[in-house]
């Protein structure tokens, strides 16, 4: 059978033989189509394995033929991180099962579920709903998708509003099964594999962006579905004056007075976080320089209504506060998709981060967790490359005194050229050693991660 590579050049002469070897693993293999590109990089084939054994067989064939492999889930965030340096095989995890074709093994009495990495979060939670239990993460559906798979959620280490109360996917993860670059199957907490002994695989693979191996199964701690939910919020006036393009308006030492919304944010978030009403999430939404800043909290569980009312009252000292039974329309959604940046600062420094951004006067939309201080920022289409580079460099410098950082998660082609998407990290030498240990041939999503790992 003929093989046409995605560039239309026919591919190297060994391609038909490689495809046969991939097929012999039992996995379904097809030629890649243009829509299979990973951040603009076209794979040659797409493999759809059914279980961990087939993934291991695919990885052994790939190792023998020096094929670069990129795992993919629902592809909602496949464009995040650096484009891969090369990609021969896209490994589609969505058909993965275990045991006798199971995708979930639910121990309701123990509040634990073992789950296939290719299962969509939304599907998992509908399956658990019958037992009134859930994996307490907020999946983020994107048009035409099922909202991200378990494997992709772990690999990108993303979390939504409820991270404040329940922690992130990594905190809820009890165990994980992975297939390494050479085809070795390794389980955390289970059978010890010589070359990975001593590593906490769950922690390593969370946020690994497919650069260490393929996650095929995960076991999570579950929570009972809360009896009730309420949202309370308040709009705070943000400074109306734009900053200078270079961002010089903000100086950490000389904080503008606390009369605007940014100034009041810190004390409000501290009061909310320590309130007896115990919110599950404290989120902000700031649509841009000329808009107010909304602070909204989620209260879950018994007497949610009364507890949310207590928080509404607390917030009414800061502005006109409100109470709702439905989430605001922006809740748990990314502020944008094409250009997406993530800022992390220590808790209680959210207002500093907002001031650093405001100093640029650019049409940035900022949204995220105020108490956990993980914010996401997006821009309207057509942003100028020079302005983008200046913003990334300047905001990084502005956050540095607070110990904060900025990552460019996604950017349209060309916009982030010449920008270090991950920024400096003191953990780089350690990360390199781990990569060398797990994937010495640099075949797993090469180049996607921090420092081109
Ligand atoms: C504002 C915001 C809030 C969010 N909140 C949450 C939240 O609360 N909870 C939550 O779970 N998610 C959240 N997400 C993330 C969202 O659910 C993503 O869609 C998901 O993380 C990506 O899954 P995917 O299956 O589409 O992965 P893909 O887009 O297909 O892949 C993403 C990355 O993971 C790698 N990868 C995929 N599968 C595997 C695997 N099996 N093994 C190894 N590497 C793999 C890929 O190579 C790629 O690098 C949030 C995102 C945003 C922007």
Coordinates of C-alpha atoms and ligand atoms in Angstrom, one line a residue:
X1 CA 0.0 0.0 0.0
X2 CA 1.3 3.5 -0.8
X3 CA 2.2 6.1 1.7
X4 CA 1.9 9.7 1.0
X5 CA 3.4 11.9 3.6
X6 CA 1.5 15.0 4.7
X7 CA 3.8 17.3 2.8
X8 CA 2.8 15.6 -0.4
X9 CA 6.3 14.6 -1.4
X10 CA 5.7 10.8 -1.0
X11 CA 7.9 10.4 2.1
X12 CA 11.1 8.5 2.5
X13 CA 11.6 5.1 0.8
X14 CA 11.3 3.2 4.2
X15 CA 7.8 4.6 4.8
X16 CA 5.7 1.7 3.5
X17 CA 7.8 -0.7 5.6
X18 CA 7.4 1.5 8.7
X19 CA 3.7 1.7 8.2
X20 CA 3.5 -2.1 8.0
X21 CA 5.5 -2.4 11.2
X22 CA 3.1 0.0 12.9
X23 CA 0.1 -1.9 11.6
X24 CA 1.6 -5.2 12.9
X25 CA 1.1 -3.8 16.5
X26 CA -2.7 -4.3 16.1
X27 CA -3.4 -0.5 16.3
X28 CA -5.4 1.2 13.6
X29 CA -3.0 3.2 11.5
X30 CA -3.8 5.8 8.8
X31 CA -2.0 8.4 6.8
X32 CA -2.2 11.8 8.4
X33 CA -4.5 14.5 6.9
X34 CA -3.8 18.2 7.0
X35 CA -6.1 18.6 10.0
X36 CA -3.7 16.3 12.0
X37 CA -0.9 18.9 12.1
X38 CA 0.5 19.7 15.6
X39 CA 1.1 23.5 15.9
X40 CA 1.7 23.5 12.1
X41 CA 3.9 20.4 12.0
X42 CA 2.5 17.6 9.9
X43 CA 2.8 14.0 11.1
X44 CA 3.2 11.1 8.7
X45 CA 0.8 8.7 10.3
X46 CA -2.0 8.7 13.0
X47 CA -2.2 5.6 15.2
X48 CA -5.3 4.8 17.3
X49 CA -4.3 2.1 19.8
X50 CA -6.9 0.3 21.9
X51 CA -5.0 -0.4 25.1
X52 CA -1.7 0.1 26.9
X53 CA -0.2 -3.0 25.2
X54 CA -0.8 -1.6 21.8
X55 CA 0.7 1.8 22.8
X56 CA 3.8 -0.1 24.1
X57 CA 4.1 -2.0 20.8
X58 CA 3.8 1.3 18.8
X59 CA 6.5 2.8 21.0
X60 CA 8.8 -0.1 20.4
X61 CA 8.4 0.2 16.6
X62 CA 9.0 3.9 16.9
X63 CA 12.1 3.4 18.9
X64 CA 13.5 0.9 16.4
X65 CA 12.9 3.3 13.5
X66 CA 13.7 6.6 15.2
X67 CA 10.1 7.9 14.8
X68 CA 9.1 11.1 16.7
X69 CA 5.8 10.6 18.5
X70 CA 3.3 13.2 19.7
X71 CA 0.4 11.9 21.9
X72 CA -3.0 13.6 21.3
X73 CA -6.3 13.6 23.2
X74 CA -9.2 15.7 22.1
X75 CA -6.8 18.2 20.5
X76 CA -8.2 21.2 22.4
X77 CA -4.7 22.3 23.5
X78 CA -2.5 20.5 21.0
X79 CA -1.3 23.9 19.8
X80 CA 0.0 24.8 23.3
X81 CA 3.7 25.0 23.9
X82 CA 6.5 25.1 21.3
X83 CA 5.7 23.4 18.0
X84 CA 7.4 19.9 17.9
X85 CA 10.8 19.8 16.1
X86 CA 9.5 16.8 14.2
X87 CA 6.5 14.5 14.3
X88 CA 6.2 11.2 12.5
X89 CA 3.4 9.6 14.5
X90 CA 0.5 11.2 16.1
X91 CA -0.8 8.9 18.8
X92 CA -4.5 9.4 19.2
X93 CA -5.5 8.2 22.8
X94 CA -9.3 8.6 22.5
X95 CA -9.9 4.9 21.8
X96 CA -7.9 3.6 24.8
X97 CA -9.4 1.1 27.1
X98 CA -8.2 -1.3 29.8
X99 CA -9.3 -4.7 31.2
X100 CA -12.1 -6.0 29.2
X101 CA -12.7 -2.9 27.2
X102 CA -13.5 -0.7 30.2
X103 CA -12.9 3.0 30.2
X104 CA -13.8 3.6 33.9
X105 CA -13.5 1.3 36.9
X106 CA -15.4 3.1 39.6
X107 CA -15.1 2.1 43.3
X108 CA -17.9 4.3 44.6
X109 CA -17.4 3.2 48.2
X110 CA -13.8 4.4 48.1
X111 CA -14.5 7.5 46.1
X112 CA -11.9 6.4 43.6
X113 CA -12.0 5.8 39.8
X114 CA -9.5 4.2 37.4
X115 CA -9.9 5.9 34.1
X116 CA -8.6 5.5 30.5
X117 CA -6.4 8.5 29.6
X118 CA -8.4 9.0 26.4
X119 CA -11.7 9.6 28.1
X120 CA -13.2 13.1 27.9
X121 CA -13.6 14.7 31.3
X122 CA -17.3 15.6 30.6
X123 CA -18.0 11.9 29.6
X124 CA -16.3 10.7 32.8
X125 CA -18.4 13.0 35.0
X126 CA -21.7 12.0 33.3
X127 CA -20.7 8.4 34.0
X128 CA -20.0 9.2 37.7
X129 CA -23.1 11.3 38.1
X130 CA -25.4 8.3 38.7
X131 CA -23.5 7.7 41.9
X132 CA -23.6 11.4 42.8
X133 CA -19.8 11.6 42.6
X134 CA -17.4 13.6 40.3
X135 CA -13.8 14.3 39.5
X136 CA -13.8 17.9 40.9
X137 CA -12.2 19.6 37.8
X138 CA -13.9 22.1 35.5
X139 CA -13.4 20.8 32.0
X140 CA -13.4 23.5 29.3
X141 CA -15.3 22.4 26.1
X142 CA -14.2 24.1 22.9
X143 CA -16.5 24.2 19.9
X144 CA -16.5 20.8 18.2
X145 CA -14.7 19.0 21.0
X146 CA -15.7 17.0 24.0
X147 CA -13.8 19.3 26.4
X148 CA -10.4 17.7 26.8
X149 CA -9.3 14.2 27.8
X150 CA -7.9 12.9 31.1
X151 CA -4.5 12.4 29.5
X152 CA -4.4 15.9 27.9
X153 CA -5.6 17.5 31.1
X154 CA -2.7 15.9 33.1
X155 CA -0.2 16.5 30.3
X156 CA -1.0 20.2 30.2
X157 CA -1.4 20.5 34.0
X158 CA -4.4 22.8 33.5
X159 CA -6.9 23.6 36.1
X160 CA -10.0 25.7 36.4
X161 CA -11.7 27.7 39.1
X162 CA -12.3 25.0 41.6
X163 CA -8.5 24.4 42.0
X164 CA -8.8 26.7 45.0
X165 CA -10.8 24.2 47.0
X166 CA -10.0 20.8 45.4
X167 CA -6.5 21.3 44.1
X168 CA -5.5 20.6 40.5
X169 CA -5.6 17.3 38.5
X170 CA -2.2 16.5 40.0
X171 CA -3.5 16.8 43.5
X172 CA -6.4 14.5 42.7
X173 CA -4.3 11.9 41.0
X174 CA -3.6 8.8 42.9
X175 CA -1.9 6.7 40.3
X176 CA -0.9 6.7 36.7
X177 CA 0.1 4.2 34.0
X178 CA 2.5 5.4 31.3
X179 CA 4.4 4.0 28.3
X180 CA 7.9 5.3 28.0
X181 CA 9.7 6.1 24.8
X182 CA 11.3 2.6 24.5
X183 CA 7.9 0.9 25.1
X184 CA 8.4 0.2 28.8
X185 CA 5.1 0.2 30.7
X186 CA 5.5 1.9 34.1
X187 CA 2.9 2.4 36.9
X188 CA 3.3 4.8 39.8
X189 CA 2.8 3.0 43.1
X190 CA 2.7 -0.3 41.3
X191 CA 5.4 -2.6 39.9
X192 CA 8.8 -1.0 40.0
X193 CA 10.5 -0.6 36.7
X194 CA 14.3 -0.4 37.0
X195 CA 14.9 2.6 34.9
X196 CA 12.1 4.7 36.5
X197 CA 12.5 3.5 40.1
X198 CA 12.5 6.5 42.5
X199 CA 10.5 8.8 40.3
X200 CA 6.9 9.9 41.2
X201 CA 5.5 9.4 37.7
X202 CA 2.2 11.1 38.4
X203 CA 4.0 14.4 39.4
X204 CA 6.5 14.1 36.5
X205 CA 4.0 13.4 33.8
X206 CA 1.6 16.2 35.0
X207 CA 2.5 19.2 32.8
X208 CA 5.0 17.2 30.7
X209 CA 3.3 18.1 27.4
X210 CA 3.9 14.7 25.9
X211 CA 7.7 15.0 26.2
X212 CA 8.3 12.0 28.7
X213 CA 5.9 9.3 27.4
X214 CA 2.3 8.5 26.8
X215 CA -0.2 8.5 29.8
X216 CA -2.6 5.6 29.2
X217 CA -4.5 5.3 32.5
X218 CA -5.0 7.4 35.6
X219 CA -6.6 6.7 39.0
X220 CA -8.3 9.7 40.8
X221 CA -9.7 10.6 44.1
X222 CA -13.4 11.6 43.6
X223 CA -15.7 13.9 45.6
X224 CA -19.5 13.8 46.2
X225 CA -21.4 16.1 43.8
X226 CA -22.3 19.1 46.0
X227 CA -25.9 19.4 47.0
X228 CA -26.2 23.0 45.8
X229 CA -24.2 25.7 44.1
X230 CA -24.4 29.6 44.2
X231 CA -22.3 32.3 42.7
X232 CA -21.8 35.8 44.3
X233 CA -19.9 38.6 42.8
X234 CA -19.0 42.3 42.6
X235 CA -17.8 44.7 39.9
X236 CA -14.8 46.9 40.9
X237 CA -13.8 49.9 38.9
X238 CA -10.4 49.3 37.2
X239 CA -8.1 52.3 36.4
X240 CA -9.4 54.0 33.2
X241 CA -6.1 55.5 32.1
X242 CA -4.1 53.5 29.7
X243 CA -0.4 53.0 30.4
X244 CA 2.6 53.6 28.2
X245 CA 3.4 51.1 25.4
X246 CA 6.6 50.3 27.2
X247 CA 4.8 49.6 30.5
X248 CA 6.8 52.2 32.4
X249 CA 3.7 53.4 34.3
X250 CA 4.0 50.8 36.9
X251 CA 6.7 50.6 39.5
X252 CA 6.5 48.0 42.2
X253 CA 8.0 50.3 44.8
X254 CA 5.5 53.1 44.2
X255 CA 2.1 51.6 44.2
X256 CA -0.7 53.8 43.1
X257 CA -3.2 54.5 45.8
X258 CA -5.6 51.7 46.7
X259 CA -8.7 53.6 45.7
X260 CA -9.2 51.7 42.4
X261 CA -10.4 48.2 42.0
X262 CA -6.9 46.8 41.7
X263 CA -6.0 48.3 45.0
X264 CA -9.1 46.8 46.8
X265 CA -8.7 43.4 45.2
X266 CA -6.0 42.2 47.5
X267 CA -8.0 42.9 50.7
X268 CA -11.2 41.5 49.2
X269 CA -9.6 38.3 48.1
X270 CA -7.9 37.8 51.5
X271 CA -11.3 38.4 53.2
X272 CA -13.1 36.0 50.8
X273 CA -10.4 33.2 51.1
X274 CA -10.6 33.3 54.9
X275 CA -14.4 33.7 55.2
X276 CA -16.3 31.1 57.1
X277 CA -18.6 30.6 54.1
X278 CA -15.7 28.6 52.5
X279 CA -15.9 29.4 48.7
X280 CA -14.8 26.7 46.3
X281 CA -13.4 29.2 43.8
X282 CA -12.5 33.0 43.7
X283 CA -12.3 34.2 40.1
X284 CA -11.7 37.4 38.3
X285 CA -12.7 38.6 34.9
X286 CA -11.3 41.8 33.5
X287 CA -12.4 42.3 29.9
X288 CA -9.9 45.1 29.1
X289 CA -8.4 48.4 30.1
X290 CA -11.7 50.3 29.8
X291 CA -13.7 47.9 31.8
X292 CA -14.6 47.1 35.4
X293 CA -13.0 44.1 37.0
X294 CA -15.5 41.4 38.2
X295 CA -14.7 39.3 41.2
X296 CA -17.0 36.2 41.5
X297 CA -17.0 33.3 44.0
X298 CA -18.6 29.9 43.9
X299 CA -20.1 28.4 47.1
X300 CA -21.0 24.7 47.0
X301 CA -22.7 22.2 49.3
X302 CA -25.1 22.3 52.3
X303 CA -26.8 25.7 52.8
X304 CA -24.9 27.2 49.8
X305 CA -27.6 29.9 49.5
X306 CA -27.0 31.3 53.0
X307 CA -23.2 31.0 52.7
X308 CA -23.2 32.8 49.4
X309 CA -25.4 35.5 50.8
X310 CA -22.9 36.1 53.6
X311 CA -20.2 36.5 50.9
X312 CA -22.4 38.8 48.9
X313 CA -22.7 41.0 52.0
X314 CA -19.0 41.0 52.5
X315 CA -18.5 42.0 48.9
X316 CA -21.1 44.8 49.0
X317 CA -18.6 46.9 51.0
X318 CA -16.5 47.0 47.8
X319 CA -19.2 47.7 45.2
X320 CA -22.6 46.6 44.0
X321 CA -22.7 42.9 44.8
X322 CA -24.9 40.2 43.2
X323 CA -26.0 36.6 43.8
X324 CA -26.9 34.0 41.2
X325 CA -27.9 30.3 40.9
X326 CA -26.0 30.1 37.5
X327 CA -22.4 30.6 36.7
X328 CA -21.5 33.9 35.0
X329 CA -21.1 33.2 31.2
X330 CA -17.3 33.6 31.4
X331 CA -16.9 31.1 34.3
X332 CA -14.2 28.4 33.7
X333 CA -13.8 29.5 30.0
X334 CA -10.5 30.6 28.6
X335 CA -10.4 34.4 27.9
X336 CA -9.5 33.6 24.3
X337 CA -8.0 30.8 22.2
X338 CA -5.7 32.0 19.5
X339 CA -3.4 34.1 21.7
X340 CA -3.3 32.8 25.2
X341 CA -0.8 33.6 28.0
X342 CA -0.6 32.3 31.5
X343 CA 0.6 34.4 34.4
X344 CA 1.5 32.9 37.8
X345 CA 2.2 35.0 40.8
X346 CA 2.3 34.2 44.5
X347 CA -1.1 34.5 46.2
X348 CA -1.9 38.1 47.3
X349 CA 0.0 39.4 44.3
X350 CA -2.8 39.3 41.7
X351 CA -3.3 43.0 41.9
X352 CA 0.4 43.6 41.1
X353 CA 0.1 41.4 38.1
X354 CA -3.0 43.3 36.9
X355 CA -1.2 46.6 37.3
X356 CA 1.8 45.3 35.3
X357 CA -0.6 44.4 32.5
X358 CA -2.6 47.6 32.7
X359 CA 0.6 49.6 32.3
X360 CA 0.7 48.5 28.7
X361 CA -2.7 49.9 27.9
X362 CA -3.2 47.0 25.4
X363 CA -6.7 45.4 24.8
X364 CA -5.9 42.4 27.0
X365 CA -8.7 40.3 28.5
X366 CA -7.6 38.7 31.8
X367 CA -9.4 35.9 33.6
X368 CA -8.5 33.4 36.2
X369 CA -8.1 32.4 39.8
X370 CA -7.5 35.4 42.1
X371 CA -6.8 33.4 45.2
X372 CA -4.5 30.8 43.6
X373 CA -3.0 33.6 41.4
X374 CA -3.1 31.8 38.1
X375 CA -4.4 34.2 35.4
X376 CA -4.9 33.7 31.7
X377 CA -4.7 36.6 29.2
X378 CA -5.8 36.9 25.6
X379 CA -5.8 39.5 22.9
X380 CA -8.1 40.3 19.9
X381 CA -6.8 38.9 16.6
X382 CA -4.2 40.9 14.6
X383 CA -1.9 41.9 17.4
X384 CA 1.3 43.4 16.3
X385 CA 4.4 41.2 16.7
X386 CA 6.6 43.9 18.1
X387 CA 4.0 44.9 20.7
X388 CA 3.6 41.2 21.6
X389 CA 7.3 40.6 22.1
X390 CA 7.5 43.8 24.1
X391 CA 4.6 42.8 26.3
X392 CA 6.0 39.3 27.0
X393 CA 9.4 40.6 27.9
X394 CA 8.1 43.6 29.9
X395 CA 5.4 41.7 31.9
X396 CA 8.0 39.0 32.7
X397 CA 10.3 41.7 34.0
X398 CA 7.4 43.3 35.9
X399 CA 6.4 40.1 37.6
X400 CA 10.0 39.1 38.5
X401 CA 10.2 41.1 41.7
X402 CA 7.1 39.2 43.0
X403 CA 8.5 35.8 42.0
X404 CA 5.9 35.6 39.2
X405 CA 6.3 34.2 35.6
X406 CA 4.6 34.2 32.2
X407 CA 4.1 31.4 29.7
X408 CA 2.9 31.8 26.1
X409 CA 0.5 28.9 25.9
X410 CA -0.8 29.6 22.4
X411 CA -0.1 32.1 19.6
X412 CA -1.1 32.4 16.0
X413 CA 1.7 31.5 13.4
X414 CA 4.5 34.1 13.4
X415 CA 3.3 36.1 16.4
X416 CA 5.6 34.3 18.9
X417 CA 8.6 33.9 16.6
X418 CA 11.7 34.8 18.5
X419 CA 9.8 34.8 21.9
X420 CA 10.8 32.2 24.5
X421 CA 7.4 30.8 25.2
X422 CA 8.2 29.3 28.6
X423 CA 10.5 31.9 30.0
X424 CA 13.5 31.2 32.2
X425 CA 13.3 28.4 34.7
X426 CA 15.8 27.5 37.4
X427 CA 14.6 23.9 37.2
X428 CA 15.8 23.5 33.6
X429 CA 19.0 21.5 34.3
X430 CA 17.0 19.0 36.4
X431 CA 14.3 18.8 33.7
X432 CA 17.0 18.1 31.1
X433 CA 18.4 15.3 33.2
X434 CA 14.9 13.7 33.6
X435 CA 14.2 14.0 29.8
X436 CA 17.6 12.4 29.1
X437 CA 16.7 9.5 31.4
X438 CA 13.2 8.9 30.0
X439 CA 13.7 9.8 26.4
X440 CA 17.4 9.7 25.5
X441 CA 16.6 9.7 21.7
X442 CA 14.5 12.8 22.0
X443 CA 11.6 11.3 20.1
X444 CA 8.7 12.2 22.5
X445 CA 7.3 15.5 21.4
X446 CA 10.8 16.9 20.9
X447 CA 11.3 20.6 21.6
X448 CA 7.8 21.4 22.9
X449 CA 8.7 22.0 26.6
X450 CA 10.7 24.5 28.7
X451 CA 14.1 25.3 27.1
X452 CA 13.3 23.2 24.0
X453 CA 13.2 20.0 25.9
Ligands
LIG1 C1 -9.3 28.8 31.4 C2 -9.0 27.3 31.3 C3 -9.5 26.5 32.3 C4 -9.3 25.1 32.3 N1 -9.8 24.4 33.3 C5 -9.7 23.1 33.4 C6 -10.1 22.3 34.5 O1 -10.6 22.8 35.4 N2 -9.9 21.0 34.5 C7 -9.3 20.4 33.4 O2 -9.1 19.2 33.5 N3 -8.9 21.1 32.3 C8 -9.0 22.4 32.3 N4 -8.6 23.1 31.2 C9 -7.9 22.4 30.1 C10 -8.8 21.7 29.2 O3 -9.6 20.8 29.7 C11 -7.9 21.1 28.1 O4 -8.8 20.9 27.0 C12 -7.2 19.8 28.3 O5 -6.2 19.9 29.3 C13 -6.5 19.2 27.1 O6 -6.9 17.9 26.8 P1 -6.9 17.4 25.3 O7 -7.4 16.0 25.4 O8 -7.7 18.2 24.4 O9 -5.4 17.4 25.0 P2 -4.7 17.7 23.6 O10 -5.0 19.1 23.2 O11 -4.9 16.7 22.5 O12 -3.1 17.6 24.0 C14 -2.6 18.6 24.9 C15 -1.1 18.2 25.3 O13 -1.1 17.0 26.0 C16 -0.3 16.0 25.4 N5 -1.1 14.8 25.6 C17 -2.4 14.5 25.3 N6 -2.7 13.3 25.7 C18 -1.6 12.7 26.3 C19 -1.3 11.5 26.9 N7 -2.3 10.6 27.0 N8 -0.1 11.3 27.4 C20 0.9 12.2 27.3 N9 0.7 13.4 26.7 C21 -0.6 13.7 26.2 C22 -0.3 16.4 23.9 O14 0.9 15.9 23.2 C23 -0.2 18.0 24.0 O15 1.1 18.4 24.4 C24 -8.7 24.5 31.2 C25 -8.2 25.3 30.2 C26 -8.4 26.6 30.2 C27 -7.8 27.5 29.1

